[in-house]
Amino acid sequence: MEVDKGKGEAEETRKVAEADRDTVTLKSSDGKLFEVSKEAAARLSTVLAGMIAGGSIDDNGTDLKQIGSEALENVVDYCNKHANSIPSAALISSSISFNTAPFKEPEEWERKFVDRLSHDALFDLVEAANFLGMERLLDVTCHKISEMMKGKSPDQIREVFNIKNDYTKEELEEIRQELAWAFYDD
Amino acid sequence: MGDRWDRIAADIFMDILRRLPPTPRRRLRLVCPHWRSVIDDRTPATQARAMVLAFVNDGRGGRRAHVLDDLTKHGTGRARELKLPRGAGEQGVSMAGASNGLRRLRGDFVVVNPATGERLAVPPPWESPRSSTQLESEYSFMYHATQASEYSFMYHSGTGLYKIVHVPCDGAVKVFTLGDTSWRDVPVPGWASRVPSLGLASVAGATYWIAVDSFELD
């Protein structure tokens, strides 16, 4: 009896805490749960912002069936790091400069954040960021992939990204001829 | 691993490609047919429409510039005169052809955009530092039509870059890309036998000149 009563009270306090707690719980396609700052999630993801505003956040874990646990962990990690490391004033000024520059340069910590990822993890994160409407994270990941392409020959690109060259010799020669007629910088 | 790119949404792929400079991006068409079609169809090609720019002597030693807006079959053939910046229309300024119609090369290596009034100084193409008298004489040579014909100003529609091509009577062909700080040597077959008096022509991003075919002469 004592035990049951205690459990009931605990349940009660947990529910109260969840109602105004400052995190949301996300569930990956393989059923793993991740906690993320509610403020950061709403600020960085248009999709999560919509779900929070619309009350469709499940306290037992909001299902994100399209996102695997590794990618979701990176998303959550990114949100939490963002919440901790960027003062809001800096965020505001960087969003203003976005209007003048075509792409925002990633911050130092964002660079490090994507640098440590494997190719597969990076591409999964691009997909997750796209699905969740995370413009800033998309920017950072796309920047990283474009960096991986810079200064590489088509052969090297195929090698880095493991792309099959399904051109015929004749087709390749034709495109090379096209390119050869203009002055190109190396 | 190769299917990674298939999973990436076309918009995202385009976003990645758009971060690359236009020239290397064009070269990535060689990677595979899928990349070529995305680059051809989805990344920005230049929107600039070439217009014809004509320079005429006004008979009093000055120059006038006209833009022919519409040369299509049903066009009215109207031409309007460009207002040249002060001094640009005076005697001694040589003009190199511009293929988008709005810029030109002046004798003393200034590129002017009459539409906006912007000016861009371009360093001379020779590498070694020369004495000021030598430099002066080089500049004054530029005022002669034959010397001006060694230069061609062009708009490369594949990259959206403006380039000045220098084809001297002797020495290497050099290219200056606006935005760069220096000229670049370009190895070109046949420049040695070029006929200087016939000038240069830049058409659709390629520069042409007439050379003597030495094999036939032998």
Tab-separated table of C-alpha atoms in Angstrom:
chain	number	residue	atom	x	y	z
A	1	MET	CA	0.000	0.000	0.000
A	2	GLU	CA	2.718	2.386	1.028
A	3	VAL	CA	4.607	1.542	-2.114
A	4	ASP	CA	1.595	2.077	-4.380
A	5	LYS	CA	0.832	5.437	-2.853
A	6	GLY	CA	4.408	6.558	-3.290
A	7	LYS	CA	4.361	5.495	-6.912
A	8	GLY	CA	1.167	7.416	-7.546
A	9	GLU	CA	2.655	10.571	-6.148
A	10	ALA	CA	5.740	10.155	-8.229
A	11	GLU	CA	3.568	9.733	-11.326
A	12	GLU	CA	1.756	12.927	-10.431
A	13	THR	CA	4.926	14.989	-10.021
A	14	ARG	CA	6.331	13.570	-13.261
A	15	LYS	CA	3.248	14.684	-15.191
A	16	VAL	CA	3.411	18.171	-13.729
A	17	ALA	CA	7.088	18.386	-14.544
A	18	GLU	CA	6.474	17.281	-18.143
A	19	ALA	CA	3.808	19.892	-18.736
A	20	ASP	CA	6.202	22.770	-18.315
A	21	ARG	CA	9.555	21.141	-18.727
A	22	ASP	CA	11.985	22.763	-21.113
A	23	THR	CA	12.900	19.728	-23.182
A	24	VAL	CA	11.075	17.577	-25.720
A	25	THR	CA	11.601	13.849	-26.275
A	26	LEU	CA	12.161	12.583	-29.807
A	27	LYS	CA	11.989	8.973	-30.900
A	28	SER	CA	14.114	7.631	-33.772
A	29	SER	CA	12.944	5.101	-36.366
A	30	ASP	CA	14.624	2.347	-34.343
A	31	GLY	CA	12.863	3.383	-31.127
A	32	LYS	CA	15.614	5.241	-29.276
A	33	LEU	CA	14.668	8.278	-27.201
A	34	PHE	CA	16.500	11.602	-27.199
A	35	GLU	CA	15.930	14.738	-25.148
A	36	VAL	CA	16.433	18.108	-26.751
A	37	SER	CA	16.069	21.666	-25.508
A	38	LYS	CA	12.556	22.829	-26.420
A	39	GLU	CA	13.743	26.362	-27.089
A	40	ALA	CA	16.556	25.235	-29.405
A	41	ALA	CA	14.344	22.710	-31.211
A	42	ALA	CA	11.703	25.358	-31.861
A	43	ARG	CA	14.268	27.898	-32.989
A	44	LEU	CA	16.307	25.613	-35.260
A	45	SER	CA	13.660	23.365	-36.793
A	46	THR	CA	10.543	24.695	-38.476
A	47	VAL	CA	8.952	21.247	-38.292
A	48	LEU	CA	9.564	20.813	-34.551
A	49	ALA	CA	8.462	24.412	-33.942
A	50	GLY	CA	5.176	23.599	-35.676
A	51	MET	CA	4.700	20.432	-33.672
A	52	ILE	CA	5.423	22.201	-30.373
A	53	ALA	CA	3.082	25.062	-31.209
A	54	GLY	CA	0.414	22.663	-32.433
A	55	GLY	CA	0.642	20.477	-29.321
A	56	SER	CA	1.518	17.340	-31.265
A	57	ILE	CA	4.593	16.624	-29.150
A	58	ASP	CA	4.301	13.260	-27.409
A	59	ASP	CA	5.797	13.304	-23.911
A	60	ASN	CA	6.663	9.631	-24.247
A	61	GLY	CA	8.695	10.370	-27.355
A	62	THR	CA	7.570	12.057	-30.565
A	63	ASP	CA	7.924	9.571	-33.400
A	64	LEU	CA	10.323	10.591	-36.135
A	65	LYS	CA	10.039	7.464	-38.261
A	66	GLN	CA	12.177	8.845	-41.086
A	67	ILE	CA	15.254	9.451	-38.926
A	68	GLY	CA	17.611	6.763	-37.657
A	69	SER	CA	19.102	6.918	-34.160
A	70	GLU	CA	22.575	7.959	-35.258
A	71	ALA	CA	21.279	10.901	-37.311
A	72	LEU	CA	18.790	11.889	-34.604
A	73	GLU	CA	21.530	11.822	-32.004
A	74	ASN	CA	23.531	14.221	-34.172
A	75	VAL	CA	20.498	16.469	-34.668
A	76	VAL	CA	19.865	16.603	-30.915
A	77	ASP	CA	23.552	17.090	-30.213
A	78	TYR	CA	23.619	19.968	-32.682
A	79	CYS	CA	20.526	21.619	-31.150
A	80	ASN	CA	21.877	21.344	-27.615
A	81	LYS	CA	25.309	22.638	-28.611
A	82	HIS	CA	23.649	25.480	-30.476
A	83	ALA	CA	21.567	26.356	-27.418
A	84	ASN	CA	24.698	26.455	-25.269
A	85	SER	CA	27.323	27.973	-27.494
A	86	ILE	CA	25.674	30.774	-29.407
A	87	PRO	CA	24.507	33.882	-27.611
A	88	SER	CA	21.240	35.077	-29.094
A	89	ALA	CA	22.775	38.412	-30.126
A	90	ALA	CA	25.314	36.611	-32.325
A	91	LEU	CA	22.554	34.562	-33.861
A	92	ILE	CA	20.584	37.670	-34.728
A	93	SER	CA	23.561	39.381	-36.351
A	94	SER	CA	24.418	36.273	-38.372
A	95	SER	CA	20.867	36.068	-39.650
A	96	ILE	CA	21.118	39.675	-40.801
A	97	SER	CA	24.366	39.082	-42.655
A	98	PHE	CA	22.659	36.199	-44.431
A	99	ASN	CA	20.817	38.755	-46.503
A	100	THR	CA	24.003	40.139	-47.964
A	101	ALA	CA	26.092	36.965	-48.336
A	102	PRO	CA	24.804	34.077	-50.452
A	103	PHE	CA	25.709	31.534	-47.783
A	104	LYS	CA	26.538	31.863	-44.121
A	105	GLU	CA	29.964	30.670	-43.105
A	106	PRO	CA	29.788	27.949	-40.462
A	107	GLU	CA	31.022	28.809	-36.991
A	108	GLU	CA	34.183	27.138	-35.747
A	109	TRP	CA	32.296	24.687	-33.524
A	110	GLU	CA	29.921	23.839	-36.366
A	111	ARG	CA	32.881	23.035	-38.587
A	112	LYS	CA	34.282	20.699	-35.948
A	113	PHE	CA	30.845	19.216	-35.437
A	114	VAL	CA	30.557	18.075	-39.076
A	115	ASP	CA	34.260	17.325	-39.538
A	116	ARG	CA	34.125	14.395	-37.117
A	117	LEU	CA	31.247	12.711	-39.015
A	118	SER	CA	31.735	9.786	-41.405
A	119	HIS	CA	30.475	10.269	-44.966
A	120	ASP	CA	27.404	8.155	-44.268
A	121	ALA	CA	26.629	10.029	-41.053
A	122	LEU	CA	27.044	13.354	-42.851
A	123	PHE	CA	24.639	12.397	-45.631
A	124	ASP	CA	22.131	10.998	-43.127
A	125	LEU	CA	22.343	14.271	-41.231
A	126	VAL	CA	21.640	16.235	-44.424
A	127	GLU	CA	18.500	14.175	-44.931
A	128	ALA	CA	17.409	14.585	-41.310
A	129	ALA	CA	18.019	18.339	-41.401
A	130	ASN	CA	16.026	18.573	-44.613
A	131	PHE	CA	13.158	16.540	-43.152
A	132	LEU	CA	13.039	18.630	-39.961
A	133	GLY	CA	13.301	21.953	-41.798
A	134	MET	CA	16.574	22.894	-40.097
A	135	GLU	CA	17.906	25.552	-42.409
A	136	ARG	CA	21.035	26.330	-40.438
A	137	LEU	CA	22.071	22.687	-40.049
A	138	LEU	CA	21.428	22.124	-43.773
A	139	ASP	CA	23.646	25.079	-44.514
A	140	VAL	CA	26.462	23.689	-42.372
A	141	THR	CA	26.242	20.153	-43.764
A	142	CYS	CA	25.920	21.269	-47.399
A	143	HIS	CA	28.893	23.552	-46.878
A	144	LYS	CA	30.896	20.591	-45.621
A	145	ILE	CA	29.997	18.440	-48.636
A	146	SER	CA	30.852	21.257	-51.055
A	147	GLU	CA	34.210	21.632	-49.270
A	148	MET	CA	34.832	17.944	-49.912
A	149	MET	CA	34.335	18.579	-53.644
A	150	LYS	CA	36.518	21.665	-53.964
A	151	GLY	CA	39.765	21.335	-55.866
A	152	LYS	CA	39.051	17.755	-56.899
A	153	SER	CA	39.044	16.323	-60.384
A	154	PRO	CA	35.994	14.377	-61.599
A	155	ASP	CA	38.006	11.173	-61.043
A	156	GLN	CA	38.780	12.121	-57.454
A	157	ILE	CA	35.154	13.092	-56.814
A	158	ARG	CA	33.994	9.689	-58.032
A	159	GLU	CA	36.496	8.069	-55.714
A	160	VAL	CA	35.619	10.166	-52.658
A	161	PHE	CA	31.876	9.679	-53.029
A	162	ASN	CA	32.063	6.225	-54.568
A	163	ILE	CA	30.147	7.198	-57.682
A	164	LYS	CA	30.004	4.879	-60.646
A	165	ASN	CA	31.181	6.413	-63.885
A	166	ASP	CA	28.474	5.284	-66.288
A	167	TYR	CA	29.577	7.478	-69.159
A	168	THR	CA	30.807	5.840	-72.290
A	169	LYS	CA	34.284	6.800	-73.499
A	170	GLU	CA	32.710	8.691	-76.393
A	171	GLU	CA	30.420	10.699	-74.127
A	172	LEU	CA	33.310	11.654	-71.855
A	173	GLU	CA	35.372	12.751	-74.828
A	174	GLU	CA	32.474	14.844	-76.104
A	175	ILE	CA	32.131	16.736	-72.809
A	176	ARG	CA	35.885	17.224	-72.572
A	177	GLN	CA	35.831	18.763	-76.038
A	178	GLU	CA	33.056	21.101	-74.954
A	179	LEU	CA	35.088	22.212	-71.952
A	180	ALA	CA	38.287	22.534	-73.946
A	181	TRP	CA	36.946	25.308	-76.114
A	182	ALA	CA	36.956	27.874	-73.377
A	183	PHE	CA	39.645	29.159	-71.084
A	184	TYR	CA	39.404	27.487	-67.719
A	185	ASP	CA	41.126	28.276	-64.472
A	186	ASP	CA	42.811	25.420	-62.741
B	1	MET	CA	27.606	4.267	-50.797
B	2	GLY	CA	26.936	5.476	-54.315
B	3	ASP	CA	23.205	5.577	-53.633
B	4	ARG	CA	23.819	8.394	-51.137
B	5	TRP	CA	23.380	10.904	-53.906
B	6	ASP	CA	20.141	9.309	-55.021
B	7	ARG	CA	18.676	9.776	-51.557
B	8	ILE	CA	19.649	13.423	-51.393
B	9	ALA	CA	16.759	15.599	-52.549
B	10	ALA	CA	17.379	17.390	-55.839
B	11	ASP	CA	17.041	20.776	-54.127
B	12	ILE	CA	19.735	19.887	-51.638
B	13	PHE	CA	22.065	18.571	-54.313
B	14	MET	CA	21.583	21.829	-56.176
B	15	ASP	CA	22.264	23.773	-52.980
B	16	ILE	CA	25.575	21.926	-52.591
B	17	LEU	CA	26.584	22.504	-56.214
B	18	ARG	CA	25.697	26.174	-56.065
B	19	ARG	CA	28.371	26.638	-53.401
B	20	LEU	CA	31.064	25.743	-55.917
B	21	PRO	CA	32.545	28.340	-58.243
B	22	PRO	CA	30.999	28.124	-61.739
B	23	THR	CA	34.140	26.880	-63.481
B	24	PRO	CA	34.872	23.790	-61.385
B	25	ARG	CA	31.149	23.137	-61.276
B	26	ARG	CA	31.012	22.957	-65.067
B	27	ARG	CA	33.813	20.431	-64.967
B	28	LEU	CA	31.825	18.238	-62.569
B	29	ARG	CA	29.557	17.417	-65.502
B	30	LEU	CA	32.201	14.793	-66.209
B	31	VAL	CA	31.440	12.894	-62.984
B	32	CYS	CA	28.379	11.030	-64.248
B	33	PRO	CA	25.264	11.647	-66.392
B	34	HIS	CA	23.110	12.360	-63.323
B	35	TRP	CA	25.427	15.132	-62.187
B	36	ARG	CA	25.592	16.556	-65.675
B	37	SER	CA	21.837	16.820	-65.965
B	38	VAL	CA	21.518	18.471	-62.523
B	39	ILE	CA	24.281	20.960	-63.358
B	40	ASP	CA	22.850	21.717	-66.792
B	41	ASP	CA	19.245	21.989	-65.684
B	42	ARG	CA	19.312	23.250	-62.140
B	43	THR	CA	22.332	25.406	-61.441
B	44	PRO	CA	22.382	29.019	-62.498
B	45	ALA	CA	23.616	29.636	-65.986
B	46	THR	CA	24.251	33.208	-66.798
B	47	GLN	CA	21.151	35.199	-67.574
B	48	ALA	CA	23.015	37.906	-69.445
B	49	ARG	CA	21.880	38.421	-72.983
B	50	ALA	CA	24.577	39.581	-75.291
B	51	MET	CA	23.990	42.822	-77.100
B	52	VAL	CA	26.031	44.273	-79.869
B	53	LEU	CA	28.211	47.209	-78.973
B	54	ALA	CA	29.581	49.269	-81.830
B	55	PHE	CA	32.271	51.913	-81.669
B	56	VAL	CA	32.462	54.532	-84.335
B	57	ASN	CA	34.786	57.432	-85.000
B	58	ASP	CA	32.801	60.622	-84.871
B	59	GLY	CA	34.994	62.198	-87.544
B	60	ARG	CA	36.492	64.711	-85.123
B	61	GLY	CA	38.952	62.279	-83.584
B	62	GLY	CA	36.588	61.156	-80.862
B	63	ARG	CA	34.703	57.923	-80.394
B	64	ARG	CA	31.103	57.140	-79.890
B	65	ALA	CA	29.568	53.949	-78.649
B	66	HIS	CA	26.220	52.565	-79.680
B	67	VAL	CA	24.316	49.599	-78.349
B	68	LEU	CA	22.158	47.692	-80.784
B	69	ASP	CA	19.380	46.376	-78.593
B	70	ASP	CA	17.458	44.102	-80.793
B	71	LEU	CA	18.909	42.307	-83.770
B	72	THR	CA	16.231	39.639	-84.031
B	73	LYS	CA	14.473	39.097	-87.309
B	74	HIS	CA	11.419	41.094	-86.293
B	75	GLY	CA	13.343	43.618	-84.259
B	76	THR	CA	13.159	47.289	-84.974
B	77	GLY	CA	16.950	47.497	-85.275
B	78	ARG	CA	17.010	50.412	-82.909
B	79	ALA	CA	20.335	51.639	-81.589
B	80	ARG	CA	20.984	53.930	-78.649
B	81	GLU	CA	24.096	55.803	-77.882
B	82	LEU	CA	25.894	54.997	-74.675
B	83	LYS	CA	26.914	57.934	-72.604
B	84	LEU	CA	30.641	57.528	-72.204
B	85	PRO	CA	32.355	58.625	-68.997
B	86	ARG	CA	34.367	61.831	-69.209
B	87	GLY	CA	37.502	61.411	-71.231
B	88	ALA	CA	36.634	57.968	-72.456
B	89	GLY	CA	35.351	59.215	-75.770
B	90	GLU	CA	38.330	61.423	-76.456
B	91	GLN	CA	40.990	60.743	-78.963
B	92	GLY	CA	43.603	58.166	-78.108
B	93	VAL	CA	41.387	55.773	-76.279
B	94	SER	CA	41.231	52.421	-77.905
B	95	MET	CA	38.364	50.131	-77.340
B	96	ALA	CA	38.395	46.395	-77.294
B	97	GLY	CA	35.215	44.642	-78.156
B	98	ALA	CA	32.885	43.745	-75.355
B	99	SER	CA	30.491	40.966	-75.902
B	100	ASN	CA	27.795	41.799	-73.407
B	101	GLY	CA	27.812	45.309	-74.637
B	102	LEU	CA	28.355	47.240	-71.485
B	103	ARG	CA	32.043	47.144	-70.749
B	104	ARG	CA	35.147	47.952	-72.596
B	105	LEU	CA	38.870	48.138	-72.260
B	106	ARG	CA	40.495	51.529	-72.379
B	107	GLY	CA	43.975	52.226	-73.615
B	108	ASP	CA	45.380	52.557	-70.149
B	109	PHE	CA	43.808	49.354	-68.871
B	110	VAL	CA	40.749	50.550	-67.152
B	111	VAL	CA	37.578	48.608	-67.599
B	112	VAL	CA	34.578	50.867	-67.438
B	113	ASN	CA	30.964	49.972	-67.157
B	114	PRO	CA	29.125	52.933	-68.661
B	115	ALA	CA	25.798	51.719	-67.323
B	116	THR	CA	26.868	52.005	-63.701
B	117	GLY	CA	29.918	54.246	-63.979
B	118	GLU	CA	32.034	51.624	-62.220
B	119	ARG	CA	35.717	51.470	-63.061
B	120	LEU	CA	38.201	48.689	-62.537
B	121	ALA	CA	41.939	49.144	-62.914
B	122	VAL	CA	43.699	46.184	-64.526
B	123	PRO	CA	47.441	45.589	-64.092
B	124	PRO	CA	49.417	45.403	-67.362
B	125	PRO	CA	50.021	41.874	-68.657
B	126	TRP	CA	53.813	41.866	-68.603
B	127	GLU	CA	55.403	40.206	-65.614
B	128	SER	CA	58.774	41.855	-65.072
B	129	PRO	CA	58.843	45.322	-63.590
B	130	ARG	CA	59.759	47.821	-66.301
B	131	SER	CA	61.142	51.276	-66.089
B	132	SER	CA	58.585	54.039	-66.184
B	133	THR	CA	59.761	55.177	-69.629
B	134	GLN	CA	59.365	51.684	-70.982
B	135	LEU	CA	55.986	51.475	-69.354
B	136	GLU	CA	54.997	54.805	-70.830
B	137	SER	CA	55.972	53.695	-74.285
B	138	GLU	CA	54.084	50.443	-73.824
B	139	TYR	CA	51.015	52.406	-72.804
B	140	SER	CA	51.325	54.761	-75.702
B	141	PHE	CA	51.559	51.797	-78.045
B	142	MET	CA	48.203	50.804	-76.725
B	143	TYR	CA	46.765	53.887	-78.324
B	144	HIS	CA	47.536	52.558	-81.750
B	145	ALA	CA	44.877	50.505	-83.340
B	146	THR	CA	47.256	47.674	-84.202
B	147	GLN	CA	48.242	47.311	-80.573
B	148	ALA	CA	44.697	47.479	-79.341
B	149	SER	CA	43.883	44.644	-81.679
B	150	GLU	CA	46.097	42.417	-79.552
B	151	TYR	CA	43.505	42.600	-76.825
B	152	SER	CA	40.102	41.128	-76.705
B	153	PHE	CA	37.547	41.567	-73.986
B	154	MET	CA	35.080	38.800	-73.590
B	155	TYR	CA	32.285	37.488	-71.520
B	156	HIS	CA	32.417	33.775	-70.923
B	157	SER	CA	28.841	32.647	-70.641
B	158	GLY	CA	29.779	29.232	-69.208
B	159	THR	CA	31.292	30.757	-66.083
B	160	GLY	CA	29.806	34.239	-65.971
B	161	LEU	CA	33.333	35.666	-65.891
B	162	TYR	CA	34.768	38.553	-67.852
B	163	LYS	CA	38.168	37.999	-69.343
B	164	ILE	CA	40.715	40.045	-71.202
B	165	VAL	CA	42.766	38.064	-73.671
B	166	HIS	CA	46.132	39.412	-74.707
B	167	VAL	CA	47.656	37.951	-77.852
B	168	PRO	CA	50.943	39.767	-78.501
B	169	CYS	CA	53.003	39.544	-81.693
B	170	ASP	CA	55.715	37.874	-79.678
B	171	GLY	CA	55.384	36.195	-76.305
B	172	ALA	CA	52.769	34.045	-74.675
B	173	VAL	CA	49.040	34.454	-74.798
B	174	LYS	CA	47.789	35.822	-71.492
B	175	VAL	CA	44.385	35.934	-69.924
B	176	PHE	CA	43.193	38.262	-67.211
B	177	THR	CA	40.005	37.325	-65.425
B	178	LEU	CA	38.202	40.274	-63.859
B	179	GLY	CA	38.306	39.749	-60.136
B	180	ASP	CA	41.761	38.193	-60.231
B	181	THR	CA	44.906	40.139	-59.463
B	182	SER	CA	47.237	38.872	-62.157
B	183	TRP	CA	47.435	37.667	-65.720
B	184	ARG	CA	47.780	34.022	-66.503
B	185	ASP	CA	49.787	32.413	-69.312
B	186	VAL	CA	47.803	30.202	-71.590
B	187	PRO	CA	49.625	27.726	-73.795
B	188	VAL	CA	48.076	28.081	-77.226
B	189	PRO	CA	49.108	26.332	-80.398
B	190	GLY	CA	49.676	28.509	-83.413
B	191	TRP	CA	49.980	31.906	-81.758
B	192	ALA	CA	53.439	32.417	-83.233
B	193	SER	CA	52.084	32.472	-86.745
B	194	ARG	CA	49.167	34.752	-86.011
B	195	VAL	CA	48.530	37.550	-88.489
B	196	PRO	CA	48.405	40.609	-86.192
B	197	SER	CA	46.765	42.931	-88.665
B	198	LEU	CA	43.685	40.747	-88.766
B	199	GLY	CA	42.881	41.310	-85.105
B	200	LEU	CA	41.010	39.172	-82.619
B	201	ALA	CA	37.419	38.167	-82.314
B	202	SER	CA	35.698	36.804	-79.250
B	203	VAL	CA	32.578	34.837	-79.873
B	204	ALA	CA	30.630	33.068	-77.172
B	205	GLY	CA	33.538	32.814	-74.775
B	206	ALA	CA	36.214	31.715	-77.227
B	207	THR	CA	38.795	33.985	-78.779
B	208	TYR	CA	39.743	33.454	-82.411
B	209	TRP	CA	42.527	34.790	-84.524
B	210	ILE	CA	43.907	34.122	-87.928
B	211	ALA	CA	47.252	32.397	-88.244
B	212	VAL	CA	49.399	31.421	-91.166
B	213	ASP	CA	49.400	27.691	-91.674
B	214	SER	CA	53.111	26.957	-91.530
B	215	PHE	CA	52.713	23.412	-92.798
B	216	GLU	CA	51.320	24.583	-96.073
B	217	LEU	CA	54.100	27.103	-96.429
B	218	ASP	CA	56.677	24.359	-96.032
